[in-house]
Amino acid sequence: MEKLLLVVFAIIISLFISTSAAREFNFDGANLHRRSTDETLCNQLIKPAGYSCAEHTVQTKDGYLVALHRVSSRNKDQGGLRGPPVLLQHGLFMAGDAWFLGSPEQSLGFILADEGFDVWVSSVRGTFWSQGHISLSEKDKEFWDWSWEELALFDLAEMIHFVHSVTSSKVLIVGHSQGTIMSLAALIQPNVVEMVEAAALLCPISYLDHLTAPLVLRMVGLHLDQMVLAMGIHQLNFRSKILIDLLDSICDGRIECTDLLTSITGKNCCFNSSIADLFLEFEPHPSSAKNLRHLFQMIRKGTFSRYDYGMFKNLELYGQLNPPAFDLSLIPETLPLWMGYGGHDSLADVTDVERTLKGLQGKPQLLYLENYGHLDFILSTQGKEDVYNNMIGFFRSLGKSSSS
């Protein structure tokens, strides 16, 4: 039973965004080393590529200390002038490094900086860059008592406020996968959306009930999220030694790794195998078991709602039997939105994307790529030509970012 659960935990790494299949990525335990505390995102990925990078710490209202990195162009001709601020929000089991894993010509974080944008990079609580709290240690179970709801309403909301305060400008938001769940939930809040100029969502998710990934559906059907919590596991950290060893050997076991990624994210068209080692050096990052359960609740119930604690605690916390829904129609019609999604994405299914669109008051600008899967939108070698130029054109069409 323990072996089965460990295998399942390893599969969960791939859930919604991370890990790999053997043809593109190798499960090499040597690459999955634990980074020392003095290693930083700036020093590891951004400064070596020739970009200036500043590190900030933001305190959330519930006491977490989260990392926020500011990246500037390597182009000296810009004379230090900063363009509109854009905040990049990563997805599940990833962190801010996800935007810098390819070359400067392929990675969105670098591309935006070179295009003159003032790039800010989020890493939410629990990731290796953001394991601080004013009173809790990451070893405390209370440290991991959160889901994407808190990531949206506390982490992302506070980072938007920080960027807005520092730049005195409204903020452009870019999210991928779980980062889009967070963005949509945050944009429903009037005190947050008033600080946002526009949002670009890659693989947008607010509903998951048409998800088609067979391995994910199997895990949901077995209620493995509930099993994890029942076992007293609160942190999902796939860099623990036992799980590193498992990842290193899993392809020799019962799981067919050549089909693993496709079975979870959909068929991805455009990976470059040269980034495999770097990808596995930085991913996956920890998340909470409660977060995983919240996502599984969305799949089972077909809702975009707050965390479901069960009938009695729901009554105590929410004053109703079921958790309140996040109402997409509360996002202002006047807020410009851009969405990119793919025909081979088994997580952000086209049917669910269409349901999200129907719930909005406004009409987002859309980019649909039939051959793109879930990970192509952040890892494709053709991303600049296929996706990012279109997104940047959308941002440019807005004119200069509005000052407060």
CSV table of N, CA, C and O in Angstrom, one decimal, residues 67-121:
chain,number,residue,atom,x,y,z
A,67,ALA,N,8.4,35.3,-1.9
A,67,ALA,CA,9.5,36.0,-2.7
A,67,ALA,C,8.9,36.6,-4.0
A,67,ALA,O,8.0,36.0,-4.6
A,68,LEU,N,9.4,37.8,-4.3
A,68,LEU,CA,8.9,38.5,-5.5
A,68,LEU,C,10.2,39.0,-6.1
A,68,LEU,O,11.0,39.7,-5.5
A,69,HIS,N,10.4,38.6,-7.4
A,69,HIS,CA,11.7,39.0,-8.1
A,69,HIS,C,11.4,40.0,-9.2
A,69,HIS,O,10.4,39.9,-9.9
A,70,ARG,N,12.2,41.0,-9.4
A,70,ARG,CA,12.1,42.0,-10.4
A,70,ARG,C,13.2,41.9,-11.4
A,70,ARG,O,14.4,41.9,-11.0
A,71,VAL,N,12.8,41.8,-12.7
A,71,VAL,CA,13.8,41.5,-13.7
A,71,VAL,C,13.8,42.6,-14.7
A,71,VAL,O,12.7,43.1,-15.2
A,72,SER,N,15.0,43.0,-15.1
A,72,SER,CA,15.1,44.1,-16.1
A,72,SER,C,15.9,43.6,-17.3
A,72,SER,O,16.6,42.7,-17.3
A,73,SER,N,15.7,44.3,-18.4
A,73,SER,CA,16.3,43.9,-19.7
A,73,SER,C,17.8,44.0,-19.6
A,73,SER,O,18.4,44.7,-18.9
A,74,ARG,N,18.4,43.1,-20.4
A,74,ARG,CA,19.9,43.1,-20.6
A,74,ARG,C,20.3,44.2,-21.6
A,74,ARG,O,21.5,44.4,-21.9
A,75,ASN,N,19.3,44.8,-22.3
A,75,ASN,CA,19.6,45.8,-23.3
A,75,ASN,C,19.9,47.1,-22.7
A,75,ASN,O,19.1,47.8,-22.1
A,76,LYS,N,21.2,47.5,-22.7
A,76,LYS,CA,21.6,48.7,-22.1
A,76,LYS,C,21.1,50.0,-22.8
A,76,LYS,O,21.0,51.1,-22.3
A,77,ASP,N,20.6,49.8,-24.0
A,77,ASP,CA,20.1,50.9,-24.8
A,77,ASP,C,18.8,51.5,-24.2
A,77,ASP,O,18.4,52.6,-24.6
A,78,GLN,N,18.1,50.8,-23.3
A,78,GLN,CA,16.9,51.3,-22.8
A,78,GLN,C,17.2,52.3,-21.7
A,78,GLN,O,16.2,53.0,-21.2
A,79,GLY,N,18.4,52.5,-21.3
A,79,GLY,CA,18.8,53.6,-20.4
A,79,GLY,C,18.2,53.5,-19.0
A,79,GLY,O,18.0,54.5,-18.4
A,80,GLY,N,17.8,52.3,-18.6
A,80,GLY,CA,17.3,52.1,-17.3
A,80,GLY,C,15.8,52.4,-17.2
A,80,GLY,O,15.2,52.4,-16.1
A,81,LEU,N,15.2,52.8,-18.3
A,81,LEU,CA,13.8,53.2,-18.3
A,81,LEU,C,12.9,51.9,-18.1
A,81,LEU,O,13.3,50.9,-18.8
A,82,ARG,N,11.9,51.9,-17.4
A,82,ARG,CA,11.1,50.7,-17.2
A,82,ARG,C,9.7,50.9,-17.8
A,82,ARG,O,9.1,52.0,-17.7
A,83,GLY,N,9.2,49.9,-18.5
A,83,GLY,CA,7.9,49.9,-19.1
A,83,GLY,C,6.8,49.5,-18.2
A,83,GLY,O,7.0,49.5,-16.9
A,84,PRO,N,5.7,49.1,-18.7
A,84,PRO,CA,4.6,48.7,-17.8
A,84,PRO,C,4.9,47.5,-17.0
A,84,PRO,O,5.6,46.6,-17.5
A,85,PRO,N,4.5,47.5,-15.7
A,85,PRO,CA,4.8,46.3,-14.9
A,85,PRO,C,3.9,45.1,-15.2
A,85,PRO,O,2.7,45.3,-15.5
A,86,VAL,N,4.6,44.0,-15.3
A,86,VAL,CA,3.8,42.7,-15.6
A,86,VAL,C,4.2,41.7,-14.5
A,86,VAL,O,5.4,41.5,-14.2
A,87,LEU,N,3.3,41.1,-13.9
A,87,LEU,CA,3.5,40.1,-12.9
A,87,LEU,C,3.2,38.7,-13.4
A,87,LEU,O,2.1,38.4,-13.9
A,88,LEU,N,4.2,37.8,-13.3
A,88,LEU,CA,4.1,36.4,-13.8
A,88,LEU,C,3.7,35.5,-12.7
A,88,LEU,O,4.4,35.4,-11.7
A,89,GLN,N,2.6,34.7,-12.8
A,89,GLN,CA,2.1,33.8,-11.8
A,89,GLN,C,2.2,32.4,-12.3
A,89,GLN,O,1.4,32.0,-13.2
A,90,HIS,N,3.0,31.6,-11.7
A,90,HIS,CA,3.3,30.2,-12.1
A,90,HIS,C,2.1,29.3,-11.7
A,90,HIS,O,1.2,29.7,-11.0
A,91,GLY,N,2.2,28.0,-12.1
A,91,GLY,CA,1.2,27.0,-11.8
A,91,GLY,C,1.6,26.1,-10.7
A,91,GLY,O,2.6,26.3,-9.9
A,92,LEU,N,0.9,25.0,-10.6
A,92,LEU,CA,1.1,24.0,-9.5
A,92,LEU,C,2.4,23.3,-9.6
A,92,LEU,O,2.9,22.9,-10.7
A,93,PHE,N,3.0,23.1,-8.4
A,93,PHE,CA,4.3,22.4,-8.3
A,93,PHE,C,5.5,23.1,-9.0
A,93,PHE,O,6.5,22.5,-9.4
A,94,MET,N,5.3,24.4,-9.4
A,94,MET,CA,6.3,25.2,-10.0
A,94,MET,C,6.5,26.4,-9.2
A,94,MET,O,5.7,26.7,-8.2
A,95,ALA,N,7.4,27.3,-9.6
A,95,ALA,CA,7.7,28.5,-9.0
A,95,ALA,C,8.1,29.5,-10.0
A,95,ALA,O,8.0,29.2,-11.2
A,96,GLY,N,8.7,30.7,-9.6
A,96,GLY,CA,9.0,31.7,-10.6
A,96,GLY,C,10.1,31.3,-11.6
A,96,GLY,O,10.1,31.8,-12.7
A,97,ASP,N,10.8,30.2,-11.3
A,97,ASP,CA,11.8,29.8,-12.2
A,97,ASP,C,11.2,29.2,-13.5
A,97,ASP,O,11.9,29.1,-14.5
A,98,ALA,N,9.9,28.8,-13.4
A,98,ALA,CA,9.3,28.2,-14.6
A,98,ALA,C,9.3,29.1,-15.8
A,98,ALA,O,9.3,28.6,-17.0
A,99,TRP,N,9.4,30.4,-15.6
A,99,TRP,CA,9.4,31.4,-16.7
A,99,TRP,C,10.8,31.6,-17.3
A,99,TRP,O,10.9,32.5,-18.3
A,100,PHE,N,11.8,30.9,-16.8
A,100,PHE,CA,13.2,31.2,-17.3
A,100,PHE,C,14.0,29.9,-17.6
A,100,PHE,O,15.2,29.9,-17.5
A,101,LEU,N,13.3,28.9,-17.9
A,101,LEU,CA,14.0,27.6,-18.1
A,101,LEU,C,14.5,27.3,-19.5
A,101,LEU,O,15.3,26.4,-19.7
A,102,GLY,N,14.2,28.2,-20.4
A,102,GLY,CA,14.7,28.1,-21.8
A,102,GLY,C,15.8,29.2,-22.0
A,102,GLY,O,16.2,29.9,-21.1
A,103,SER,N,16.1,29.4,-23.2
A,103,SER,CA,17.1,30.4,-23.6
A,103,SER,C,16.4,31.8,-23.5
A,103,SER,O,15.1,31.8,-23.4
A,104,PRO,N,17.1,32.9,-23.5
A,104,PRO,CA,16.5,34.2,-23.5
A,104,PRO,C,15.5,34.4,-24.6
A,104,PRO,O,14.6,35.2,-24.5
A,105,GLU,N,15.7,33.7,-25.7
A,105,GLU,CA,14.9,33.9,-26.9
A,105,GLU,C,13.6,33.0,-26.8
A,105,GLU,O,12.7,33.2,-27.6
A,106,GLN,N,13.6,32.1,-25.8
A,106,GLN,CA,12.4,31.2,-25.7
A,106,GLN,C,11.6,31.4,-24.4
A,106,GLN,O,10.5,30.9,-24.4
A,107,SER,N,12.2,31.9,-23.4
A,107,SER,CA,11.5,32.0,-22.1
A,107,SER,C,10.8,33.3,-21.9
A,107,SER,O,11.3,34.4,-22.2
A,108,LEU,N,9.5,33.2,-21.5
A,108,LEU,CA,8.6,34.4,-21.5
A,108,LEU,C,9.2,35.5,-20.6
A,108,LEU,O,9.1,36.7,-20.9
A,109,GLY,N,9.8,35.1,-19.4
A,109,GLY,CA,10.3,36.1,-18.5
A,109,GLY,C,11.3,37.0,-19.1
A,109,GLY,O,11.4,38.2,-19.0
A,110,PHE,N,12.3,36.3,-19.8
A,110,PHE,CA,13.3,37.1,-20.5
A,110,PHE,C,12.8,37.9,-21.7
A,110,PHE,O,13.2,39.0,-21.9
A,111,ILE,N,11.9,37.3,-22.4
A,111,ILE,CA,11.3,37.9,-23.6
A,111,ILE,C,10.6,39.2,-23.2
A,111,ILE,O,10.8,40.3,-23.8
A,112,LEU,N,9.8,39.2,-22.2
A,112,LEU,CA,9.1,40.4,-21.7
A,112,LEU,C,10.0,41.5,-21.3
A,112,LEU,O,9.9,42.6,-21.5
A,113,ALA,N,11.1,41.1,-20.6
A,113,ALA,CA,12.1,42.0,-20.1
A,113,ALA,C,12.8,42.7,-21.3
A,113,ALA,O,12.9,43.9,-21.3
A,114,ASP,N,13.1,41.9,-22.3
A,114,ASP,CA,13.8,42.5,-23.5
A,114,ASP,C,12.8,43.3,-24.3
A,114,ASP,O,13.3,44.2,-25.1
A,115,GLU,N,11.6,43.1,-24.2
A,115,GLU,CA,10.6,43.9,-24.9
A,115,GLU,C,10.3,45.2,-24.1
A,115,GLU,O,9.4,46.0,-24.5
A,116,GLY,N,11.0,45.4,-23.0
A,116,GLY,CA,10.9,46.7,-22.2
A,116,GLY,C,9.9,46.6,-21.1
A,116,GLY,O,9.7,47.7,-20.4
A,117,PHE,N,9.3,45.5,-20.8
A,117,PHE,CA,8.3,45.4,-19.7
A,117,PHE,C,9.1,45.4,-18.4
A,117,PHE,O,10.2,44.9,-18.3
A,118,ASP,N,8.5,45.9,-17.3
A,118,ASP,CA,9.0,45.8,-16.0
A,118,ASP,C,8.5,44.5,-15.4
A,118,ASP,O,7.4,44.4,-14.9
A,119,VAL,N,9.4,43.5,-15.4
A,119,VAL,CA,8.9,42.1,-15.1
A,119,VAL,C,9.0,41.8,-13.6
A,119,VAL,O,10.1,41.9,-13.0
A,120,TRP,N,7.9,41.3,-13.0
A,120,TRP,CA,7.9,40.9,-11.6
A,120,TRP,C,7.5,39.4,-11.6
A,120,TRP,O,6.6,39.0,-12.3
A,121,VAL,N,8.1,38.6,-10.8
A,121,VAL,CA,8.0,37.2,-10.8
A,121,VAL,C,7.6,36.7,-9.5
A,121,VAL,O,8.3,36.8,-8.5
